[in-house]
Every structure is written in structure tokens, then in C-alpha cells.
PDB file of C-alpha atoms in Angstrom:
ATOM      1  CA  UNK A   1      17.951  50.265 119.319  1.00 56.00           C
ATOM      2  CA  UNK A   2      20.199  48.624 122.110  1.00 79.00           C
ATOM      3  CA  UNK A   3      22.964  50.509 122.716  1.00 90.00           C
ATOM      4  CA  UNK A   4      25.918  47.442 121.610  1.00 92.00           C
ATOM      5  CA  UNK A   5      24.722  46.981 117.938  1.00 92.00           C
ATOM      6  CA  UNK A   6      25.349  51.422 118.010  1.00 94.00           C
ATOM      7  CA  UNK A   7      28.706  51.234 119.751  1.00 94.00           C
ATOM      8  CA  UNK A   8      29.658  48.454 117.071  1.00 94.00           C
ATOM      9  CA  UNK A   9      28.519  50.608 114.242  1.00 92.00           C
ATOM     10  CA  UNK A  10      30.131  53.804 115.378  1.00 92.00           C
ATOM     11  CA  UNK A  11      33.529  51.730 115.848  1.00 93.00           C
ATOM     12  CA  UNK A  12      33.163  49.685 112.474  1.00 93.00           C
ATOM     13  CA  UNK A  13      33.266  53.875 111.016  1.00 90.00           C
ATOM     14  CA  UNK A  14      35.983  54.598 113.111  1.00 86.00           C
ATOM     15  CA  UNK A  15      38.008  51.603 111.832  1.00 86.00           C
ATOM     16  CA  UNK A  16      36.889  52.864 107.950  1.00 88.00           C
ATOM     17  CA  UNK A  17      38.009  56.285 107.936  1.00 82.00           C
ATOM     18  CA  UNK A  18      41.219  55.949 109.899  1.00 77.00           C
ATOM     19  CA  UNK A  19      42.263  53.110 107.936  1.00 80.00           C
ATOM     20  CA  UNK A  20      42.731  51.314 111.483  1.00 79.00           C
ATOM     21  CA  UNK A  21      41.557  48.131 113.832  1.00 83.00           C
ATOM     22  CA  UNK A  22      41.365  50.623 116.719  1.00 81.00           C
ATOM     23  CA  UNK A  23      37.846  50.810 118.365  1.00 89.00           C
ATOM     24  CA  UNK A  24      37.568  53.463 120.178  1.00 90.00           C
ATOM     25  CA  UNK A  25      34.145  53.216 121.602  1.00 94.00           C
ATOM     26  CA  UNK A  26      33.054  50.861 124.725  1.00 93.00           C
ATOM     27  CA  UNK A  27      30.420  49.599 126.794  1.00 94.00           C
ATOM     28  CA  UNK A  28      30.526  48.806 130.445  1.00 91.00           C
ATOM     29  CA  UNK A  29      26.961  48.819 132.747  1.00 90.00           C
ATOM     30  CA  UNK A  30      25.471  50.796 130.206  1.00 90.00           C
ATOM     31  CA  UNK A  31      27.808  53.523 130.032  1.00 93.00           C
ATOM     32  CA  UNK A  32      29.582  54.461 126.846  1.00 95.00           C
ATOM     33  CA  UNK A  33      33.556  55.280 126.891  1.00 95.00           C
ATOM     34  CA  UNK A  34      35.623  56.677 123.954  1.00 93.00           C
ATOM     35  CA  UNK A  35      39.022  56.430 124.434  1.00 89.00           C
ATOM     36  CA  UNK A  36      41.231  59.579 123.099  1.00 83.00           C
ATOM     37  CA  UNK A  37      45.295  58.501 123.691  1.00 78.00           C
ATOM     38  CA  UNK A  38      45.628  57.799 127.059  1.00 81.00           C
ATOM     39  CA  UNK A  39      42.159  59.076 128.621  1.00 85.00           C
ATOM     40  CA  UNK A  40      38.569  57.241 128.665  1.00 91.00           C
ATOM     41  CA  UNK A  41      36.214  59.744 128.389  1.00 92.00           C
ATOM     42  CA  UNK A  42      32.438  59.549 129.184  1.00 95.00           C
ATOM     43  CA  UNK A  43      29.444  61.509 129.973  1.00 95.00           C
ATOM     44  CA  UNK A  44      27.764  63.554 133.161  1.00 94.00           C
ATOM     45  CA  UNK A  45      24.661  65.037 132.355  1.00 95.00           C
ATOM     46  CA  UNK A  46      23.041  68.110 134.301  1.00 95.00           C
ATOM     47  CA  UNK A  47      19.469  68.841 134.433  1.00 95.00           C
ATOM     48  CA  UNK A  48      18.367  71.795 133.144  1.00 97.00           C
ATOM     49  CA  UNK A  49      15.135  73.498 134.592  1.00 97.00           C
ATOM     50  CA  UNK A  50      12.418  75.473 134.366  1.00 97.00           C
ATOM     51  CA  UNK A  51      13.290  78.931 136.839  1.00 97.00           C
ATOM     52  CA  UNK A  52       9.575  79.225 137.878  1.00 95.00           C
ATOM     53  CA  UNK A  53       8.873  76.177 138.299  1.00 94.00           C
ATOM     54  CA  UNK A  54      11.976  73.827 138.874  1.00 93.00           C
ATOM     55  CA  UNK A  55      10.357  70.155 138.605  1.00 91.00           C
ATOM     56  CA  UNK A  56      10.092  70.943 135.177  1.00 93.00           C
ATOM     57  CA  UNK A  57      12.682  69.626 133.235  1.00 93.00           C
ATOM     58  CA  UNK A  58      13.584  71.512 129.842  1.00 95.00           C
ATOM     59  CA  UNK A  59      16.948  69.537 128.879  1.00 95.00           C
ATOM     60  CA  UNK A  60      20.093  68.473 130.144  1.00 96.00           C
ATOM     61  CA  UNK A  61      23.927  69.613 129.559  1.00 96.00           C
ATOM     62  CA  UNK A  62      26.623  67.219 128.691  1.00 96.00           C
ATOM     63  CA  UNK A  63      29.845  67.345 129.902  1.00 93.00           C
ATOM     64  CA  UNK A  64      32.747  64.561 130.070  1.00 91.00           C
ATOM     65  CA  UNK A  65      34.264  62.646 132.521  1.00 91.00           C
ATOM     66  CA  UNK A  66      37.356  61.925 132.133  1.00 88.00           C
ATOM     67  CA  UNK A  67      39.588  59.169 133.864  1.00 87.00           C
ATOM     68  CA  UNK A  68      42.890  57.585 132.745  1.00 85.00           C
ATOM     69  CA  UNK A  69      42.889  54.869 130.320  1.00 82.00           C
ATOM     70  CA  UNK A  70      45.321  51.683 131.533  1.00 69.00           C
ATOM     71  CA  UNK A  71      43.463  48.298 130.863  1.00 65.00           C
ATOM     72  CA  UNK A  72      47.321  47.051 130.258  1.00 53.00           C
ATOM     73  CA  UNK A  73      46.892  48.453 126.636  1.00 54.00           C
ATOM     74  CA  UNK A  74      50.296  48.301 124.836  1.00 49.00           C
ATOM     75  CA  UNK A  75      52.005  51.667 125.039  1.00 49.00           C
ATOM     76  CA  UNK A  76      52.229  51.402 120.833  1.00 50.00           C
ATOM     77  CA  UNK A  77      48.640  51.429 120.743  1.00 48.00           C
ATOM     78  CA  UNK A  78      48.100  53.979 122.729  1.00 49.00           C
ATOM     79  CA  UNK A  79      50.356  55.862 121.107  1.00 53.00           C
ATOM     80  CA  UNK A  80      48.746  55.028 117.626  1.00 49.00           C
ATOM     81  CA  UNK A  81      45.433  55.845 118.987  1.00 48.00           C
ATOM     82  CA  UNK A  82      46.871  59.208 119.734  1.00 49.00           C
ATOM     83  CA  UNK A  83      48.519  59.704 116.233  1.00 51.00           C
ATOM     84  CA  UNK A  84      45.323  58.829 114.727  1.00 45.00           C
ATOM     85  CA  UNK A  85      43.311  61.593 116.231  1.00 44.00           C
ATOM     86  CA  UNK A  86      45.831  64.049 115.852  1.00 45.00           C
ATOM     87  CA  UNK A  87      46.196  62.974 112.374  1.00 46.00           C
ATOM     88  CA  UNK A  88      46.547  66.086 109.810  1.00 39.00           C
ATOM     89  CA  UNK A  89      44.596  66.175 106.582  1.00 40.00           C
ATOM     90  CA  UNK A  90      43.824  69.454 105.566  1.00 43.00           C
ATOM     91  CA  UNK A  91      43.643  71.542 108.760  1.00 43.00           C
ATOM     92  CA  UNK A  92      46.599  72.335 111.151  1.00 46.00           C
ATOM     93  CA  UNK A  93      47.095  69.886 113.849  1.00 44.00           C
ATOM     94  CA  UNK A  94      45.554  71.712 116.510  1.00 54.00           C
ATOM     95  CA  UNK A  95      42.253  72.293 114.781  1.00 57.00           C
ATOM     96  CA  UNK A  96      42.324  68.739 113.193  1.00 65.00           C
ATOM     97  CA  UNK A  97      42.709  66.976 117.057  1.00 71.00           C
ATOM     98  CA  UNK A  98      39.915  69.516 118.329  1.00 73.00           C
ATOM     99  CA  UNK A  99      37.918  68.382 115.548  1.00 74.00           C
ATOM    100  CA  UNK A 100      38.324  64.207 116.458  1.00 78.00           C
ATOM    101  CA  UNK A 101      38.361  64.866 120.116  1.00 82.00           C
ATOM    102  CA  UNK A 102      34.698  66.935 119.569  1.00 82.00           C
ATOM    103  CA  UNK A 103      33.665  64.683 117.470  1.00 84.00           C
ATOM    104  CA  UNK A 104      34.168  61.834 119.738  1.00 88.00           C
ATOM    105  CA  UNK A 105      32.998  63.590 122.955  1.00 90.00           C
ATOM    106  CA  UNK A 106      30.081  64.086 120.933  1.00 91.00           C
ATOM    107  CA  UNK A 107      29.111  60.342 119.909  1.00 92.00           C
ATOM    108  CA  UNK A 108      29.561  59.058 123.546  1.00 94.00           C
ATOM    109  CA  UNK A 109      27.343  61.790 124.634  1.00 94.00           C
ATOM    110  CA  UNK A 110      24.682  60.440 122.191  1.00 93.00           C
ATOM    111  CA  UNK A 111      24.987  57.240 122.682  1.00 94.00           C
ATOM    112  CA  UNK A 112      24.829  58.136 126.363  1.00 94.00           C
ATOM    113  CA  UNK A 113      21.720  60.050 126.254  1.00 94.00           C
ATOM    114  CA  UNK A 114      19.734  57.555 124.914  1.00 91.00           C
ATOM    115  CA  UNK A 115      18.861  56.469 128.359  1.00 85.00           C
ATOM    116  CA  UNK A 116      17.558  60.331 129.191  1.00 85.00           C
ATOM    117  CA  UNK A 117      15.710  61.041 125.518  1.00 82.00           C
ATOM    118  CA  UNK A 118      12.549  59.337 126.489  1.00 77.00           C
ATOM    119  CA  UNK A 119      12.208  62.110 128.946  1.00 74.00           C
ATOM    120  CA  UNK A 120      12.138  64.530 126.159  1.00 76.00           C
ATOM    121  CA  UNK A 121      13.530  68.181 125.844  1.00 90.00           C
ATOM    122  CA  UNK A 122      16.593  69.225 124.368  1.00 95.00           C
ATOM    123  CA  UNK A 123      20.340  68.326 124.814  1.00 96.00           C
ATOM    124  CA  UNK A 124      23.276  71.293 124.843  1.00 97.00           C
ATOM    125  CA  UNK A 125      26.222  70.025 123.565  1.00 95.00           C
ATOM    126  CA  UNK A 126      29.673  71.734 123.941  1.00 92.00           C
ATOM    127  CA  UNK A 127      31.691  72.187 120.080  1.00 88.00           C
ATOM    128  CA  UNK A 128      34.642  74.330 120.606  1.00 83.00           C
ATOM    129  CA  UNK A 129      35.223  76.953 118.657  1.00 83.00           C
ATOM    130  CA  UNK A 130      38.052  75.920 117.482  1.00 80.00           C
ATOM    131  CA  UNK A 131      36.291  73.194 115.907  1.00 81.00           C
ATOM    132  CA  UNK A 132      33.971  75.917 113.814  1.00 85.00           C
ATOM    133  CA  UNK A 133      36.837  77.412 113.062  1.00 82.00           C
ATOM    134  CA  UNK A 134      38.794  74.595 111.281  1.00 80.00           C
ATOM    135  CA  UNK A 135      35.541  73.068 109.867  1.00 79.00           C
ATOM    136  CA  UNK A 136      35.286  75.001 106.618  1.00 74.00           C
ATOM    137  CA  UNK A 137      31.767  74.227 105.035  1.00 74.00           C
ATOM    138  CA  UNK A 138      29.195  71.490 106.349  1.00 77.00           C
ATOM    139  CA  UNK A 139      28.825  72.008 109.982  1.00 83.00           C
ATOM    140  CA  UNK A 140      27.145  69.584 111.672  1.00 85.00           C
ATOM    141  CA  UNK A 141      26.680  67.427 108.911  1.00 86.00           C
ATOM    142  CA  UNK A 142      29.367  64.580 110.248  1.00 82.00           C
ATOM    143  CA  UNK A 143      27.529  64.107 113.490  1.00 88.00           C
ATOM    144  CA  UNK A 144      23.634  64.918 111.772  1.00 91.00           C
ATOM    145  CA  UNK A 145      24.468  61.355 110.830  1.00 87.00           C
ATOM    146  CA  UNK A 146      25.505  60.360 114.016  1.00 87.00           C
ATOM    147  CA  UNK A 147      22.374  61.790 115.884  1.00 91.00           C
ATOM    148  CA  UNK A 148      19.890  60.249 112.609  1.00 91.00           C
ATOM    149  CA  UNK A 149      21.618  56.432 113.638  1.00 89.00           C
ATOM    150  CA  UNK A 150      20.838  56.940 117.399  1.00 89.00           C
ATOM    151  CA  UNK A 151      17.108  57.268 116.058  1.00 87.00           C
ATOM    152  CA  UNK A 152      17.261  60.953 117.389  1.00 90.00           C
ATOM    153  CA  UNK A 153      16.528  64.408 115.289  1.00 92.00           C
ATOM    154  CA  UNK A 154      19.032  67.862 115.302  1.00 94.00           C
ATOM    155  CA  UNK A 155      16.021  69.891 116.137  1.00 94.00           C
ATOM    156  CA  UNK A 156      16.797  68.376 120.106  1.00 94.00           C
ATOM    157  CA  UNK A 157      20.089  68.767 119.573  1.00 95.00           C
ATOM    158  CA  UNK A 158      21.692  72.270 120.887  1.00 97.00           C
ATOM    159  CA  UNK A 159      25.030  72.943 119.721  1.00 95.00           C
ATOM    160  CA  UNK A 160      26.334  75.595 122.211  1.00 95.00           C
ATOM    161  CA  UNK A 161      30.084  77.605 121.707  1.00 91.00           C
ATOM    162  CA  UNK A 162      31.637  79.140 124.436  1.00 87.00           C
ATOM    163  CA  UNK A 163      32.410  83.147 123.802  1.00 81.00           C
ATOM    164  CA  UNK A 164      35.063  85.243 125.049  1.00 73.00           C
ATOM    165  CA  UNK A 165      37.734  87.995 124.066  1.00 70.00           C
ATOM    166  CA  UNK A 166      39.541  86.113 121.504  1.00 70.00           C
ATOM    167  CA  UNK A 167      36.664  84.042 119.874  1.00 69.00           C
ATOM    168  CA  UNK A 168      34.654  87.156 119.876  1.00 65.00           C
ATOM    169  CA  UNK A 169      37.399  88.903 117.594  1.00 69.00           C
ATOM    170  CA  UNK A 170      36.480  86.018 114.715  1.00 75.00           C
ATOM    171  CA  UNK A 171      32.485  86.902 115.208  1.00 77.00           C
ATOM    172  CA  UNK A 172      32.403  86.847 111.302  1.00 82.00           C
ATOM    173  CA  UNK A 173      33.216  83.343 110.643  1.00 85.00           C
ATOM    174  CA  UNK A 174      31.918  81.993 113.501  1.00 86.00           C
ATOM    175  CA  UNK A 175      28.280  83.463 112.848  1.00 87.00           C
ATOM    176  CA  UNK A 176      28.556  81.745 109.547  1.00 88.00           C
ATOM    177  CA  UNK A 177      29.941  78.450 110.963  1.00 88.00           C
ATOM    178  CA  UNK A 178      26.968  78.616 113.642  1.00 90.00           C
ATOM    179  CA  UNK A 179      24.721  79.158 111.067  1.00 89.00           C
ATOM    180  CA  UNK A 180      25.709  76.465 109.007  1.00 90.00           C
ATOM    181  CA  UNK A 181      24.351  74.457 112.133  1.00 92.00           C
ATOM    182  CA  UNK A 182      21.225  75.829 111.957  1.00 93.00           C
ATOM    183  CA  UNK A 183      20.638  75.481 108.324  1.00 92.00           C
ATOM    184  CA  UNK A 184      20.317  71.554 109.372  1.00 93.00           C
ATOM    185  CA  UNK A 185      17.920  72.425 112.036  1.00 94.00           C
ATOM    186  CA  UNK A 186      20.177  72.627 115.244  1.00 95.00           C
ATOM    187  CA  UNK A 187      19.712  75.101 117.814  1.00 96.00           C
ATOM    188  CA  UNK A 188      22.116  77.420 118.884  1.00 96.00           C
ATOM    189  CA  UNK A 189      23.152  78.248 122.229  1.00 96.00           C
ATOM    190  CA  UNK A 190      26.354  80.927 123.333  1.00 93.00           C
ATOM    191  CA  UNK A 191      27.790  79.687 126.751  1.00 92.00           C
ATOM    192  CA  UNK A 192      29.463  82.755 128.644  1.00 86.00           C
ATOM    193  CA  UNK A 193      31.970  81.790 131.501  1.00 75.00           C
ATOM    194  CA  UNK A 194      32.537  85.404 132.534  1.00 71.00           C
ATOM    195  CA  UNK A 195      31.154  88.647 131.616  1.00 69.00           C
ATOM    196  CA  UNK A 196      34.472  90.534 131.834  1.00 61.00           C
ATOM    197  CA  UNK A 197      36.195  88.375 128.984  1.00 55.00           C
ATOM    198  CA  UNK A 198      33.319  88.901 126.057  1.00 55.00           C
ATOM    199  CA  UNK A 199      33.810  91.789 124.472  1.00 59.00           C
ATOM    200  CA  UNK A 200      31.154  92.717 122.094  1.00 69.00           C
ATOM    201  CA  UNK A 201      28.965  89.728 123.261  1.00 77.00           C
ATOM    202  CA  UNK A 202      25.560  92.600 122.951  1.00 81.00           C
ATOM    203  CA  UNK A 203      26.588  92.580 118.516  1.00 80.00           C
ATOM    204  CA  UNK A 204      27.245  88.585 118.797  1.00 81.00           C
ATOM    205  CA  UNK A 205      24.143  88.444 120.186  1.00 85.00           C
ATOM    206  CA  UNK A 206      21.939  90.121 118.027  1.00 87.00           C
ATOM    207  CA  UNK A 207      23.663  89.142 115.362  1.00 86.00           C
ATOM    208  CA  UNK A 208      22.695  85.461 115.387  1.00 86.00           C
ATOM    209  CA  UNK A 209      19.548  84.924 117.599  1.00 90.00           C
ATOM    210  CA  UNK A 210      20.776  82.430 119.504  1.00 94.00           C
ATOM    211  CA  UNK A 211      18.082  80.178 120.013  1.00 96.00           C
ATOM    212  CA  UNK A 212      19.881  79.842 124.133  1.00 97.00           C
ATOM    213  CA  UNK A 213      22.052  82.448 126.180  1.00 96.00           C
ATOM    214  CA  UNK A 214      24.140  80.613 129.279  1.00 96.00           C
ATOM    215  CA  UNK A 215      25.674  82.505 131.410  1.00 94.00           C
ATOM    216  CA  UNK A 216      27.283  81.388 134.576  1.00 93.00           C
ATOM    217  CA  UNK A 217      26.123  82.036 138.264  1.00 92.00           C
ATOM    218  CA  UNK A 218      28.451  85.300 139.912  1.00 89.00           C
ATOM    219  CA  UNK A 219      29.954  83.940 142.663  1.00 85.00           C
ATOM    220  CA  UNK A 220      28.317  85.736 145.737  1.00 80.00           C
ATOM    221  CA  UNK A 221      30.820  85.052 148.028  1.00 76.00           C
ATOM    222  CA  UNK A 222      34.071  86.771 146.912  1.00 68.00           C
ATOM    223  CA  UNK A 223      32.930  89.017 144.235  1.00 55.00           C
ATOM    224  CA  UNK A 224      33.376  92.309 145.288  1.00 54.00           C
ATOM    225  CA  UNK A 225      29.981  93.852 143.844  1.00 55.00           C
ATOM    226  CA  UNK A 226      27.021  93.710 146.057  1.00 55.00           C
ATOM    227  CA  UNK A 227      23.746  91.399 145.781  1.00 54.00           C
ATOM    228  CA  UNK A 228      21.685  93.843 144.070  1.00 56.00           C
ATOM    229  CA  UNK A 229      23.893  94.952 141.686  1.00 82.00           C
ATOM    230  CA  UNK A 230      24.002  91.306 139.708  1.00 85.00           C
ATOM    231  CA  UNK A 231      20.487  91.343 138.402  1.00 85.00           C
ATOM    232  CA  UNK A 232      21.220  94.741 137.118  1.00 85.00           C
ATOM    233  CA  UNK A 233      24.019  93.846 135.362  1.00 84.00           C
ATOM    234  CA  UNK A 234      22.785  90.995 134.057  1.00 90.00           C
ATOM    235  CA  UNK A 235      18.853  92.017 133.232  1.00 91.00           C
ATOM    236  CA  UNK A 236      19.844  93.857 130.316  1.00 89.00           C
ATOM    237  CA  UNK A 237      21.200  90.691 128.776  1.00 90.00           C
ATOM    238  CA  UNK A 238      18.206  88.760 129.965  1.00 93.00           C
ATOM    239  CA  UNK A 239      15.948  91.340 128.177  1.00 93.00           C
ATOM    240  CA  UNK A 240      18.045  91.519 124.987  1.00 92.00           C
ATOM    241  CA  UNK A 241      18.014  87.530 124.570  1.00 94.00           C
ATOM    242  CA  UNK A 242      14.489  87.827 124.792  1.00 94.00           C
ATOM    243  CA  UNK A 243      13.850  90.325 122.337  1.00 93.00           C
ATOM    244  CA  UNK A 244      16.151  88.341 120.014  1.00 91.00           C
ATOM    245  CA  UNK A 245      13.286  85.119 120.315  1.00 94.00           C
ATOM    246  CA  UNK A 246      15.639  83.444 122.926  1.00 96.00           C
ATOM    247  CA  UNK A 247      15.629  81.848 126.232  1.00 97.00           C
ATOM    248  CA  UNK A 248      18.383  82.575 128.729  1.00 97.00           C
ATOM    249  CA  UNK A 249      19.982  80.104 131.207  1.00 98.00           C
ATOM    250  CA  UNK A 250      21.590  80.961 134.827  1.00 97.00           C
ATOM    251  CA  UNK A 251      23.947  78.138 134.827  1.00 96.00           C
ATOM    252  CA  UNK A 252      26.460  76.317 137.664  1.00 95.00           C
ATOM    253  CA  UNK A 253      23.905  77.654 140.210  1.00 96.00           C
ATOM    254  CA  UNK A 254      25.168  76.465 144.198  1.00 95.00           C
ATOM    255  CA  UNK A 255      23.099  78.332 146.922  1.00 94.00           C
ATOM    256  CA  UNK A 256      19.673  80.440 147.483  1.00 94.00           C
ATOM    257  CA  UNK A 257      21.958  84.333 146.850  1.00 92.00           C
ATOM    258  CA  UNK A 258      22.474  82.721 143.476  1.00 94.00           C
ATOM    259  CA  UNK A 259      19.038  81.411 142.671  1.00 96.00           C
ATOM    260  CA  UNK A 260      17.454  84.533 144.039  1.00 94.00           C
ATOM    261  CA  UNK A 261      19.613  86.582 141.119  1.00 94.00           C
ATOM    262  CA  UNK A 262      18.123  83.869 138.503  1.00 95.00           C
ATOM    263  CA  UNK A 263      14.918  85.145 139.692  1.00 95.00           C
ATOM    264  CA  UNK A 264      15.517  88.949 139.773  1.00 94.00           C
ATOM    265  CA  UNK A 265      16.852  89.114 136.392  1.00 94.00           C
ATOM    266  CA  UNK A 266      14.280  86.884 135.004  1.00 95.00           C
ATOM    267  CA  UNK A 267      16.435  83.991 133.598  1.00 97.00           C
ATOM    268  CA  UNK A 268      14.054  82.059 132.191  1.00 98.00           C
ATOM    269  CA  UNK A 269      15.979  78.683 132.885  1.00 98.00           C
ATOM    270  CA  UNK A 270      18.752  77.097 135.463  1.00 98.00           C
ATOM    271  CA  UNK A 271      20.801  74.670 136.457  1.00 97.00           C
ATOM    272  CA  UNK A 272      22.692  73.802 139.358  1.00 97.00           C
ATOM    273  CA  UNK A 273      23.217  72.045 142.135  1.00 95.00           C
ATOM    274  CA  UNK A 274      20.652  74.042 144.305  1.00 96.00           C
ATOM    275  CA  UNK A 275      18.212  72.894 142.314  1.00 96.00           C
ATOM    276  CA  UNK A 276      18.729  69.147 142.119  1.00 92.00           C
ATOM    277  CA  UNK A 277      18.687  69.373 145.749  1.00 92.00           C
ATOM    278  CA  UNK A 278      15.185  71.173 145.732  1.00 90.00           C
ATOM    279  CA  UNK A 279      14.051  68.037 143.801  1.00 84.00           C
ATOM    280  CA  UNK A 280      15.578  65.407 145.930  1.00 81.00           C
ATOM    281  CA  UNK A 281      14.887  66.364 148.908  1.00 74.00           C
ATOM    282  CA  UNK A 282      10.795  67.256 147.596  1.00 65.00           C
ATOM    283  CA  UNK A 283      11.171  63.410 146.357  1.00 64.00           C
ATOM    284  CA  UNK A 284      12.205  62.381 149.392  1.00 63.00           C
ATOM    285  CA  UNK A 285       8.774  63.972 151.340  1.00 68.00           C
ATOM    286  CA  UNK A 286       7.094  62.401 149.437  1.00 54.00           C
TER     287      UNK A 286
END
């Protein structure tokens, strides 16, 4: 399906359940926009690779771009485009604008992917937790429709939550919020920034099985621990995802210290930089 009958549909529902003319969604050289207030967000995708054997791609990570939204829009319309997505209805504010702003970061990145799907594998979407939290029954049903219209299934579809000290203290409802994702075939990734800010992450872990464990590259250069001490500290995660069915990713990888510790404790997937560097400049040789 080409992409402006989508963007039309997905603004007609906009219009319907806000009660509103405002169309958020846009097209412009191919690229979907969703405007939130007075920012136009859209979509970066990162490659995301095999560890022994980097030219084969598994999936890709979304993440927005975001840029300030001028077009000479009327202030009053920007301002009722942020009222409308802060709206309350029967969460507190804060949860009910995580909610829209998720749930419009997530359409753009669908409608955006379209153009990397035929390449197959799967596609890790952010949902923030604060969204699980204020969602309380049905997750994943709103956008299951959204992904079903872009002629995509949720079984490609990884919905990924970050983790850290104060998430980790609402493991209960978060597990069952998580799992409400999987009951309509998601998978399930946890996304650690830092392992010094997720308490309890071993019990999160078992606990659901995450289908995906991401865990961010140490940075070599200023930590204080030495070279050989980050594959042992991260190995017995590695090994524990594993055991749990799982695949674990060494993500935000920049130079050959880094890759050589996604080796060593045998992540079984990456992404970075370094690699999409590996690729271009083996394309290039070519």
C-alpha cells in the first residue's frame, strides 16, 4: 500500500477520536512526520546485526528525530495540538501525554519502516514504561491495529521497555502489562542503559523471558574498570538470557575495545556504529 492513502487513514482516526480537524501525520520525500505541540518528530533506524557474522541483518531499532515544528502554523493551533495530546480521560496527565506521544512515535515509525520490511527481521520499538503503567488492560491492542493496516504482523514487532531502579520497584505490574503484549503475539525485549541503576534486573529477567536483552556498550575509555573485567561482568547476564530462551544485544557499540567485549561475553547480537562502518567500507571493496 503507498504510503499517502496510510498517512490519510491514520489522520482521518486522529481527527475521530479527538473530536478535531488537526492532522497530525505528514509526508515529505517519503518520510513520515507526526507533529506533537511544537516538535515534528520522525524516524532513524539502526541496523541490528548478527555478532558472528555482521552482514547479517536481524532487525533494526527505531528511534525519533526530532526537529522544531514552525511551517508559520498559528500559535492557537499549536497550542490546541498540544492540549489535545495532553488531553486527560481517565489517567493522570502525565501518563495520558506519554500514552499519545508513544502512540504517535509509534505510527510514524510504522509507517516509516515500510520502506525497510521487505528486508525482513524484526523491528524494536521503544514504549515507555510509563505508558504500561497508565495502560490498564489491552496492551498493544491500539497499535495491533495500527501494525494489521500497514499490512505488517506483531510477531515482527518487538516492544522493548527500558529498566532501571525505579521501574524495577513496579516489576509486578509491569510483567503483567508486558505480558499483555505478548498474549497478542509481540516480542518482548528489556533495554538496560546502565547496569548500576537496575536493581533486581537477574528476578525481572527470569521472571518474564524476554524474548531480547539490550544492554548498552561500557564505555572503554573513562570507565574506571579494566578491559577484561566487562565480559565478566556482563557474561553472566549473557548466559542467564540464554537459559531463559533469549537472545542478547550489545547495543550503541563505537570502536574495536567495545566489539571485542560483544565477542567475549558472547552477545549474540549488536549494533553500532562500528559495525555499519565494517559494512560500508566491505561495500565499498567491492
Amino acid at each position: 500500500m503507498y504510503l499517502q492513502p496510510l498517512v490519510d487513514y491514520f489522520n482521518d482516526r486522529f481527527e475521530t477520536e479527538h473530536h478535531s480537524n488537526i492532522r497530525p501525520f505528514t509526508i515529505e520525500n517519503g518520510l513520515v512526520s507526526g507533529i506533537f505541540g511544537p516538535i515534528q518528530i520522525s524516524s532513524v533506524f539502526e541496523s541490528v546485526r548478527q555478532t558472528d557474522d555482521n552482514e547479517k541483518l536481524v532487525g533494526h531499532i527505531a528511534q525519533i528525530s526530532v526537529t522544531p515544528y514552525t511551517h508559520n502554523q498559528p500559535s492557537e493551533q499549536l497550542i490546541e495540538i498540544g492540549n489535545l495530546l495532553t488531553e486527560v480521560i481517565t489517567q493522570p496527565a502525565d501518563f495520558q501525554s506519554i500514552i499519545n506521544l508513544d502512540r504517535l512515535c509509534r505510527t510514524v515509525h510504522m509507517l516509516n519502516y515500510l520502506n525497510y520490511s521487505e528486508n525482513g527481521g524484526v523491528l524494536f520499538l521503544d514504549v515507555d514504561p510509563r505508558h504500561i503503567l497508565g495502560v490498564q488492560q489491552g496492551h498493544g491492542a491500539y497499535f495491533e491495529e495500527s501494525i494489521i493496516k500497514c499490512g505488517l504482523a506483531t510477531q515482527n514487532v518487538v516492544i522493548s521497555m527500558a529498566i532501571n531502579n525505579f521501574y524495577a520497584l513496579h516489576h509486578t505490574q509491569l510483567l503483567d502489562g508486558l505480558n499483555n503484549y505478548r498474549q497478542r503475539s509481540y516480542q518482548i525485549a528489556l533495554n538496560i542503559g546502565s547496569l548500576y541503576v537496575a536493581d533486581g534486573i537477574r528476578e525481572i529477567i527470569t521472571k518474564l523471558s524476554a524474548d531480547f536483552l539490550r544492554i548498552n556498550a561500557p564505555d572503554t575509555a573513562t570507565n574506571q574498570y579494566s578491559d577484561m573485567s566487562w565480559p565478566e561482568t556482563l557474561k553472566p547476564l549473557t548466559e542467564l538470557q540464554n537459559i531463559q530462551g533469549g537472545k542478547t544485544i550489545l547495543q550503541q557499540v563505537k570502536n574495536e575495545k567495545q566489539a571485542d567485549i560483544a565477542a567475549s561475553a558472547k552477545f549474540d547480537l549488536v549494533q553500532g556504529d562500528y559495525y555499519d562502518k565494517l559494512i560500508t567500507d566491505h561495500l565499498r571493496c567491492l
